[in-house]
Amino acid sequence: MTQAPATPGSPLRNPLDPEETMSRDQIESIQLERLKETVAYAYNRVPLYKQKYDDAGVHPSDLKELADLAKFPFTEKEDLRRTYPFGMFAVPREEVARIHASSGTTGRPTVVGYTATDLDNWAGLGARCLRLSGVKPGWRVHNAYGYGLFTGGLGAHAAAEKLGTTVIPMSGGQTEKQITLIQDFQPEAILCTPTYLLTIGDAMQHTGIDPRSTSLKVAVLGAEPWTEEMRHELEEMFDIDACDIYGLSEVMGPGVAGESNEGKDGSHIWEDHFRPEIVDAFDETRVLRDGEHGELVFTSLTKQALPIIRYRTHDLTRLLPGTARPGHRRMGRITGRSDDMIILRGVNLFPTQIEELILKVSGLSPHFQLEITRPNRMDELTVKVERREDCTSDRARAAAGELQKLIKIHIGSSCRIDVVDPESLPRSVGKLKRIYDLRDK
């Protein structure tokens, strides 16, 4: 009997990958098999890995169970910089189908490569994430991640195509044009950073457009840490489901993990392709148990061009049992990055903590920046935050006092609060800079 063609959004066009429904035992069996292959593959093909493992006195044959991964040295961003541009590649250059790279704003860029198989796997994992977040085949997807060497734009684009959607490759910036295309093309989903979606929503309201009146139903947001309070802000602003997506260039790009639009309880890591660990951020020799907070570390299990072994992401989170995909563990929401941590007179704090508290105070908007100065011998933190349009001057002064008190109570640090006028702080056109260290100035 001939099967009828699938209609857009039907289960026939949107099946789960078999690995998505595997049990935890099945996943760990696959992980061990692939982990042994990957560590040996990297050792034999990438000189830096061979040197690091020989220097540490470990050999791929020492990996007999999953816990043995802790015997192997970490890979750091600096390793990719030292071997710039192609020294970490495990395949001949002619087998590399695509190259991406970081911006290199803090030094040499980190260069990553993909074989054709890597690109296909990446698109497939990204499609899993979008499907889990509620994006359906046949939908129009507005992609406002930046295209180019940054992995976000092309990574999200390939994922949306793999899922069977119609992609609108807008890229980042040109906010007025973003709004025009959203109105004219009527997309059901948007892909971008959370702060840039906030920028789009603010710009809509500024021109008299109600963001809740658009065709958008789902936003899949990533590339920067964001809070539950920011999720609520965006969902209320646009009348949408806002879900997280996680990835970083060195590990793959967007699609390493994705969040369910039903649970909205953290991103499921696709553990048939990656083995995550959590290590103590202050004692890297300690691998923590599930549920404990620390630094996220990743090992790739299927990458050909750039195998990555125990890569330190500097993202701070914890691992939790799977829910929507029970065999795959979830990441808790990222609370910050260890390299974004501000140490203010002995107190550790992160921009996400400030964001969470700002959004608890009526009258204050999510637009803020942190300035660190040293006017005398002590560091001082100023939180610059915009008031909302309907917030009076009296209310703004009271809100500043409330926020100052909340920061003292919940974070333990004293700081100065500067409530500024709406539209006075820089807006995101992709990733937003939150911290301005003015101590040297």
PDB file of N, CA and C in Angstrom, residues 30-101:
ATOM      1  N   ILE A  30      26.643   3.155  24.817  1.00  0.00           N
ATOM      2  CA  ILE A  30      27.123   3.837  23.600  1.00  0.00           C
ATOM      3  C   ILE A  30      28.264   4.796  23.941  1.00  0.00           C
ATOM      4  N   GLN A  31      28.117   5.518  25.053  1.00  0.00           N
ATOM      5  CA  GLN A  31      29.146   6.476  25.442  1.00  0.00           C
ATOM      6  C   GLN A  31      30.493   5.797  25.650  1.00  0.00           C
ATOM      7  N   LEU A  32      30.500   4.677  26.356  1.00  0.00           N
ATOM      8  CA  LEU A  32      31.767   4.003  26.647  1.00  0.00           C
ATOM      9  C   LEU A  32      32.434   3.524  25.363  1.00  0.00           C
ATOM     10  N   GLU A  33      31.642   2.938  24.478  1.00  0.00           N
ATOM     11  CA  GLU A  33      32.187   2.452  23.206  1.00  0.00           C
ATOM     12  C   GLU A  33      32.775   3.612  22.388  1.00  0.00           C
ATOM     13  N   ARG A  34      32.005   4.688  22.271  1.00  0.00           N
ATOM     14  CA  ARG A  34      32.456   5.824  21.462  1.00  0.00           C
ATOM     15  C   ARG A  34      33.584   6.587  22.138  1.00  0.00           C
ATOM     16  N   LEU A  35      33.576   6.615  23.457  1.00  0.00           N
ATOM     17  CA  LEU A  35      34.628   7.313  24.197  1.00  0.00           C
ATOM     18  C   LEU A  35      35.983   6.640  23.975  1.00  0.00           C
ATOM     19  N   LYS A  36      36.003   5.323  24.036  1.00  0.00           N
ATOM     20  CA  LYS A  36      37.254   4.594  23.780  1.00  0.00           C
ATOM     21  C   LYS A  36      37.768   4.898  22.374  1.00  0.00           C
ATOM     22  N   GLU A  37      36.854   4.892  21.411  1.00  0.00           N
ATOM     23  CA  GLU A  37      37.250   5.159  20.021  1.00  0.00           C
ATOM     24  C   GLU A  37      37.770   6.588  19.863  1.00  0.00           C
ATOM     25  N   THR A  38      37.081   7.552  20.481  1.00  0.00           N
ATOM     26  CA  THR A  38      37.437   8.962  20.309  1.00  0.00           C
ATOM     27  C   THR A  38      38.782   9.287  20.945  1.00  0.00           C
ATOM     28  N   VAL A  39      39.026   8.785  22.158  1.00  0.00           N
ATOM     29  CA  VAL A  39      40.291   9.079  22.835  1.00  0.00           C
ATOM     30  C   VAL A  39      41.458   8.485  22.047  1.00  0.00           C
ATOM     31  N   ALA A  40      41.303   7.268  21.554  1.00  0.00           N
ATOM     32  CA  ALA A  40      42.365   6.655  20.745  1.00  0.00           C
ATOM     33  C   ALA A  40      42.551   7.412  19.431  1.00  0.00           C
ATOM     34  N   TYR A  41      41.445   7.815  18.828  1.00  0.00           N
ATOM     35  CA  TYR A  41      41.469   8.562  17.562  1.00  0.00           C
ATOM     36  C   TYR A  41      42.223   9.881  17.732  1.00  0.00           C
ATOM     37  N   ALA A  42      41.915  10.604  18.807  1.00  0.00           N
ATOM     38  CA  ALA A  42      42.580  11.882  19.060  1.00  0.00           C
ATOM     39  C   ALA A  42      44.065  11.672  19.359  1.00  0.00           C
ATOM     40  N   TYR A  43      44.378  10.666  20.130  1.00  0.00           N
ATOM     41  CA  TYR A  43      45.774  10.374  20.500  1.00  0.00           C
ATOM     42  C   TYR A  43      46.607  10.063  19.260  1.00  0.00           C
ATOM     43  N   ASN A  44      46.043   9.314  18.343  1.00  0.00           N
ATOM     44  CA  ASN A  44      46.787   8.872  17.160  1.00  0.00           C
ATOM     45  C   ASN A  44      46.856   9.919  16.059  1.00  0.00           C
ATOM     46  N   ARG A  45      45.947  10.889  16.071  1.00  0.00           N
ATOM     47  CA  ARG A  45      45.850  11.821  14.946  1.00  0.00           C
ATOM     48  C   ARG A  45      46.193  13.269  15.277  1.00  0.00           C
ATOM     49  N   VAL A  46      46.174  13.640  16.558  1.00  0.00           N
ATOM     50  CA  VAL A  46      46.424  15.033  16.943  1.00  0.00           C
ATOM     51  C   VAL A  46      47.658  15.079  17.842  1.00  0.00           C
ATOM     52  N   PRO A  47      48.772  15.636  17.355  1.00  0.00           N
ATOM     53  CA  PRO A  47      50.009  15.633  18.137  1.00  0.00           C
ATOM     54  C   PRO A  47      49.863  16.220  19.533  1.00  0.00           C
ATOM     55  N   LEU A  48      49.042  17.280  19.682  1.00  0.00           N
ATOM     56  CA  LEU A  48      48.905  17.893  21.003  1.00  0.00           C
ATOM     57  C   LEU A  48      48.322  16.913  22.013  1.00  0.00           C
ATOM     58  N   TYR A  49      47.319  16.129  21.598  1.00  0.00           N
ATOM     59  CA  TYR A  49      46.746  15.152  22.525  1.00  0.00           C
ATOM     60  C   TYR A  49      47.773  14.094  22.904  1.00  0.00           C
ATOM     61  N   LYS A  50      48.539  13.609  21.947  1.00  0.00           N
ATOM     62  CA  LYS A  50      49.563  12.607  22.247  1.00  0.00           C
ATOM     63  C   LYS A  50      50.562  13.152  23.250  1.00  0.00           C
ATOM     64  N   GLN A  51      51.012  14.387  23.031  1.00  0.00           N
ATOM     65  CA  GLN A  51      51.975  14.994  23.947  1.00  0.00           C
ATOM     66  C   GLN A  51      51.383  15.153  25.344  1.00  0.00           C
ATOM     67  N   LYS A  52      50.152  15.674  25.418  1.00  0.00           N
ATOM     68  CA  LYS A  52      49.514  15.893  26.727  1.00  0.00           C
ATOM     69  C   LYS A  52      49.336  14.577  27.479  1.00  0.00           C
ATOM     70  N   TYR A  53      48.907  13.527  26.787  1.00  0.00           N
ATOM     71  CA  TYR A  53      48.652  12.254  27.458  1.00  0.00           C
ATOM     72  C   TYR A  53      49.948  11.570  27.850  1.00  0.00           C
ATOM     73  N   ASP A  54      50.950  11.646  26.971  1.00  0.00           N
ATOM     74  CA  ASP A  54      52.259  11.072  27.323  1.00  0.00           C
ATOM     75  C   ASP A  54      52.849  11.794  28.527  1.00  0.00           C
ATOM     76  N   ASP A  55      52.746  13.132  28.533  1.00  0.00           N
ATOM     77  CA  ASP A  55      53.280  13.909  29.660  1.00  0.00           C
ATOM     78  C   ASP A  55      52.554  13.579  30.966  1.00  0.00           C
ATOM     79  N   ALA A  56      51.257  13.264  30.854  1.00  0.00           N
ATOM     80  CA  ALA A  56      50.460  12.939  32.047  1.00  0.00           C
ATOM     81  C   ALA A  56      50.560  11.465  32.434  1.00  0.00           C
ATOM     82  N   GLY A  57      51.213  10.680  31.595  1.00  0.00           N
ATOM     83  CA  GLY A  57      51.373   9.261  31.893  1.00  0.00           C
ATOM     84  C   GLY A  57      50.107   8.447  31.717  1.00  0.00           C
ATOM     85  N   VAL A  58      49.244   8.866  30.793  1.00  0.00           N
ATOM     86  CA  VAL A  58      48.027   8.087  30.519  1.00  0.00           C
ATOM     87  C   VAL A  58      48.010   7.695  29.042  1.00  0.00           C
ATOM     88  N   HIS A  59      47.285   6.637  28.763  1.00  0.00           N
ATOM     89  CA  HIS A  59      47.196   6.100  27.398  1.00  0.00           C
ATOM     90  C   HIS A  59      45.739   5.741  27.135  1.00  0.00           C
ATOM     91  N   PRO A  60      45.283   5.832  25.881  1.00  0.00           N
ATOM     92  CA  PRO A  60      43.895   5.460  25.589  1.00  0.00           C
ATOM     93  C   PRO A  60      43.492   4.090  26.127  1.00  0.00           C
ATOM     94  N   SER A  61      44.419   3.167  26.226  1.00  0.00           N
ATOM     95  CA  SER A  61      44.094   1.828  26.748  1.00  0.00           C
ATOM     96  C   SER A  61      43.735   1.858  28.229  1.00  0.00           C
ATOM     97  N   ASP A  62      44.041   2.980  28.919  1.00  0.00           N
ATOM     98  CA  ASP A  62      43.678   3.110  30.336  1.00  0.00           C
ATOM     99  C   ASP A  62      42.192   3.381  30.527  1.00  0.00           C
ATOM    100  N   LEU A  63      41.494   3.688  29.438  1.00  0.00           N
ATOM    101  CA  LEU A  63      40.065   4.010  29.546  1.00  0.00           C
ATOM    102  C   LEU A  63      39.258   2.720  29.413  1.00  0.00           C
ATOM    103  N   LYS A  64      38.831   2.190  30.544  1.00  0.00           N
ATOM    104  CA  LYS A  64      38.094   0.923  30.560  1.00  0.00           C
ATOM    105  C   LYS A  64      36.648   1.103  31.004  1.00  0.00           C
ATOM    106  N   GLU A  65      36.369   2.186  31.728  1.00  0.00           N
ATOM    107  CA  GLU A  65      35.006   2.510  32.148  1.00  0.00           C
ATOM    108  C   GLU A  65      34.844   4.026  32.099  1.00  0.00           C
ATOM    109  N   LEU A  66      33.596   4.499  32.155  1.00  0.00           N
ATOM    110  CA  LEU A  66      33.336   5.927  31.983  1.00  0.00           C
ATOM    111  C   LEU A  66      34.083   6.787  32.999  1.00  0.00           C
ATOM    112  N   ALA A  67      34.204   6.292  34.221  1.00  0.00           N
ATOM    113  CA  ALA A  67      34.874   7.073  35.270  1.00  0.00           C
ATOM    114  C   ALA A  67      36.346   7.286  34.967  1.00  0.00           C
ATOM    115  N   ASP A  68      36.934   6.454  34.106  1.00  0.00           N
ATOM    116  CA  ASP A  68      38.357   6.587  33.778  1.00  0.00           C
ATOM    117  C   ASP A  68      38.650   7.844  32.970  1.00  0.00           C
ATOM    118  N   LEU A  69      37.625   8.460  32.424  1.00  0.00           N
ATOM    119  CA  LEU A  69      37.841   9.689  31.669  1.00  0.00           C
ATOM    120  C   LEU A  69      38.530  10.747  32.528  1.00  0.00           C
ATOM    121  N   ALA A  70      38.288  10.723  33.834  1.00  0.00           N
ATOM    122  CA  ALA A  70      38.874  11.704  34.750  1.00  0.00           C
ATOM    123  C   ALA A  70      40.393  11.600  34.827  1.00  0.00           C
ATOM    124  N   LYS A  71      40.980  10.501  34.340  1.00  0.00           N
ATOM    125  CA  LYS A  71      42.437  10.344  34.355  1.00  0.00           C
ATOM    126  C   LYS A  71      43.115  11.216  33.297  1.00  0.00           C
ATOM    127  N   PHE A  72      42.344  11.673  32.310  1.00  0.00           N
ATOM    128  CA  PHE A  72      42.930  12.362  31.164  1.00  0.00           C
ATOM    129  C   PHE A  72      42.940  13.873  31.375  1.00  0.00           C
ATOM    130  N   PRO A  73      43.954  14.572  30.850  1.00  0.00           N
ATOM    131  CA  PRO A  73      44.049  16.025  31.039  1.00  0.00           C
ATOM    132  C   PRO A  73      42.907  16.766  30.344  1.00  0.00           C
ATOM    133  N   PHE A  74      42.655  17.978  30.828  1.00  0.00           N
ATOM    134  CA  PHE A  74      41.663  18.846  30.208  1.00  0.00           C
ATOM    135  C   PHE A  74      42.212  19.438  28.909  1.00  0.00           C
ATOM    136  N   THR A  75      41.293  19.839  28.057  1.00  0.00           N
ATOM    137  CA  THR A  75      41.621  20.669  26.903  1.00  0.00           C
ATOM    138  C   THR A  75      41.115  22.073  27.201  1.00  0.00           C
ATOM    139  N   GLU A  76      41.953  23.064  26.925  1.00  0.00           N
ATOM    140  CA  GLU A  76      41.610  24.453  27.214  1.00  0.00           C
ATOM    141  C   GLU A  76      41.550  25.248  25.908  1.00  0.00           C
ATOM    142  N   LYS A  77      40.873  26.392  25.967  1.00  0.00           N
ATOM    143  CA  LYS A  77      40.845  27.288  24.813  1.00  0.00           C
ATOM    144  C   LYS A  77      42.266  27.634  24.359  1.00  0.00           C
ATOM    145  N   GLU A  78      43.186  27.754  25.322  1.00  0.00           N
ATOM    146  CA  GLU A  78      44.558  28.109  24.983  1.00  0.00           C
ATOM    147  C   GLU A  78      45.225  27.037  24.124  1.00  0.00           C
ATOM    148  N   ASP A  79      44.796  25.769  24.259  1.00  0.00           N
ATOM    149  CA  ASP A  79      45.345  24.710  23.408  1.00  0.00           C
ATOM    150  C   ASP A  79      45.024  24.980  21.942  1.00  0.00           C
ATOM    151  N   LEU A  80      43.802  25.429  21.668  1.00  0.00           N
ATOM    152  CA  LEU A  80      43.427  25.746  20.289  1.00  0.00           C
ATOM    153  C   LEU A  80      44.173  26.967  19.781  1.00  0.00           C
ATOM    154  N   ARG A  81      44.453  27.911  20.672  1.00  0.00           N
ATOM    155  CA  ARG A  81      45.189  29.100  20.266  1.00  0.00           C
ATOM    156  C   ARG A  81      46.660  28.761  19.975  1.00  0.00           C
ATOM    157  N   ARG A  82      47.233  27.883  20.792  1.00  0.00           N
ATOM    158  CA  ARG A  82      48.645  27.526  20.596  1.00  0.00           C
ATOM    159  C   ARG A  82      48.863  26.751  19.307  1.00  0.00           C
ATOM    160  N   THR A  83      47.836  26.019  18.866  1.00  0.00           N
ATOM    161  CA  THR A  83      47.964  25.207  17.654  1.00  0.00           C
ATOM    162  C   THR A  83      47.335  25.895  16.441  1.00  0.00           C
ATOM    163  N   TYR A  84      47.040  27.191  16.573  1.00  0.00           N
ATOM    164  CA  TYR A  84      46.411  27.985  15.508  1.00  0.00           C
ATOM    165  C   TYR A  84      47.211  27.863  14.204  1.00  0.00           C
ATOM    166  N   PRO A  85      46.565  27.713  13.021  1.00  0.00           N
ATOM    167  CA  PRO A  85      45.102  27.629  12.903  1.00  0.00           C
ATOM    168  C   PRO A  85      44.548  26.202  12.887  1.00  0.00           C
ATOM    169  N   PHE A  86      45.312  25.233  12.360  1.00  0.00           N
ATOM    170  CA  PHE A  86      44.714  23.918  12.086  1.00  0.00           C
ATOM    171  C   PHE A  86      45.359  22.770  12.865  1.00  0.00           C
ATOM    172  N   GLY A  87      46.155  23.099  13.892  1.00  0.00           N
ATOM    173  CA  GLY A  87      46.923  22.063  14.571  1.00  0.00           C
ATOM    174  C   GLY A  87      46.112  21.065  15.364  1.00  0.00           C
ATOM    175  N   MET A  88      44.848  21.376  15.659  1.00  0.00           N
ATOM    176  CA  MET A  88      43.997  20.437  16.415  1.00  0.00           C
ATOM    177  C   MET A  88      43.156  19.549  15.496  1.00  0.00           C
ATOM    178  N   PHE A  89      43.264  19.773  14.186  1.00  0.00           N
ATOM    179  CA  PHE A  89      42.453  18.974  13.261  1.00  0.00           C
ATOM    180  C   PHE A  89      42.998  17.551  13.184  1.00  0.00           C
ATOM    181  N   ALA A  90      42.088  16.580  13.126  1.00  0.00           N
ATOM    182  CA  ALA A  90      42.453  15.164  13.099  1.00  0.00           C
ATOM    183  C   ALA A  90      42.341  14.554  11.711  1.00  0.00           C
ATOM    184  N   VAL A  91      41.972  15.367  10.720  1.00  0.00           N
ATOM    185  CA  VAL A  91      41.834  14.874   9.345  1.00  0.00           C
ATOM    186  C   VAL A  91      42.643  15.779   8.419  1.00  0.00           C
ATOM    187  N   PRO A  92      43.025  15.291   7.251  1.00  0.00           N
ATOM    188  CA  PRO A  92      43.722  16.154   6.288  1.00  0.00           C
ATOM    189  C   PRO A  92      42.855  17.357   5.917  1.00  0.00           C
ATOM    190  N   ARG A  93      43.525  18.479   5.613  1.00  0.00           N
ATOM    191  CA  ARG A  93      42.801  19.717   5.345  1.00  0.00           C
ATOM    192  C   ARG A  93      41.744  19.552   4.267  1.00  0.00           C
ATOM    193  N   GLU A  94      42.027  18.741   3.238  1.00  0.00           N
ATOM    194  CA  GLU A  94      41.071  18.595   2.142  1.00  0.00           C
ATOM    195  C   GLU A  94      39.802  17.857   2.556  1.00  0.00           C
ATOM    196  N   GLU A  95      39.796  17.219   3.732  1.00  0.00           N
ATOM    197  CA  GLU A  95      38.581  16.560   4.229  1.00  0.00           C
ATOM    198  C   GLU A  95      37.744  17.486   5.106  1.00  0.00           C
ATOM    199  N   VAL A  96      38.260  18.688   5.356  1.00  0.00           N
ATOM    200  CA  VAL A  96      37.512  19.664   6.165  1.00  0.00           C
ATOM    201  C   VAL A  96      36.539  20.401   5.250  1.00  0.00           C
ATOM    202  N   ALA A  97      35.240  20.235   5.522  1.00  0.00           N
ATOM    203  CA  ALA A  97      34.209  20.828   4.664  1.00  0.00           C
ATOM    204  C   ALA A  97      33.914  22.277   5.023  1.00  0.00           C
ATOM    205  N   ARG A  98      34.141  22.645   6.282  1.00  0.00           N
ATOM    206  CA  ARG A  98      33.864  24.028   6.696  1.00  0.00           C
ATOM    207  C   ARG A  98      34.738  24.391   7.879  1.00  0.00           C
ATOM    208  N   ILE A  99      35.079  25.673   7.962  1.00  0.00           N
ATOM    209  CA  ILE A  99      35.858  26.211   9.075  1.00  0.00           C
ATOM    210  C   ILE A  99      35.066  27.342   9.718  1.00  0.00           C
ATOM    211  N   HIS A 100      35.013  27.339  11.047  1.00  0.00           N
ATOM    212  CA  HIS A 100      34.476  28.463  11.814  1.00  0.00           C
ATOM    213  C   HIS A 100      35.566  28.947  12.765  1.00  0.00           C
ATOM    214  N   ALA A 101      35.379  30.114  13.335  1.00  0.00           N
ATOM    215  CA  ALA A 101      36.363  30.655  14.276  1.00  0.00           C
ATOM    216  C   ALA A 101      35.696  31.654  15.197  1.00  0.00           C
TER     217      ALA A 101
END
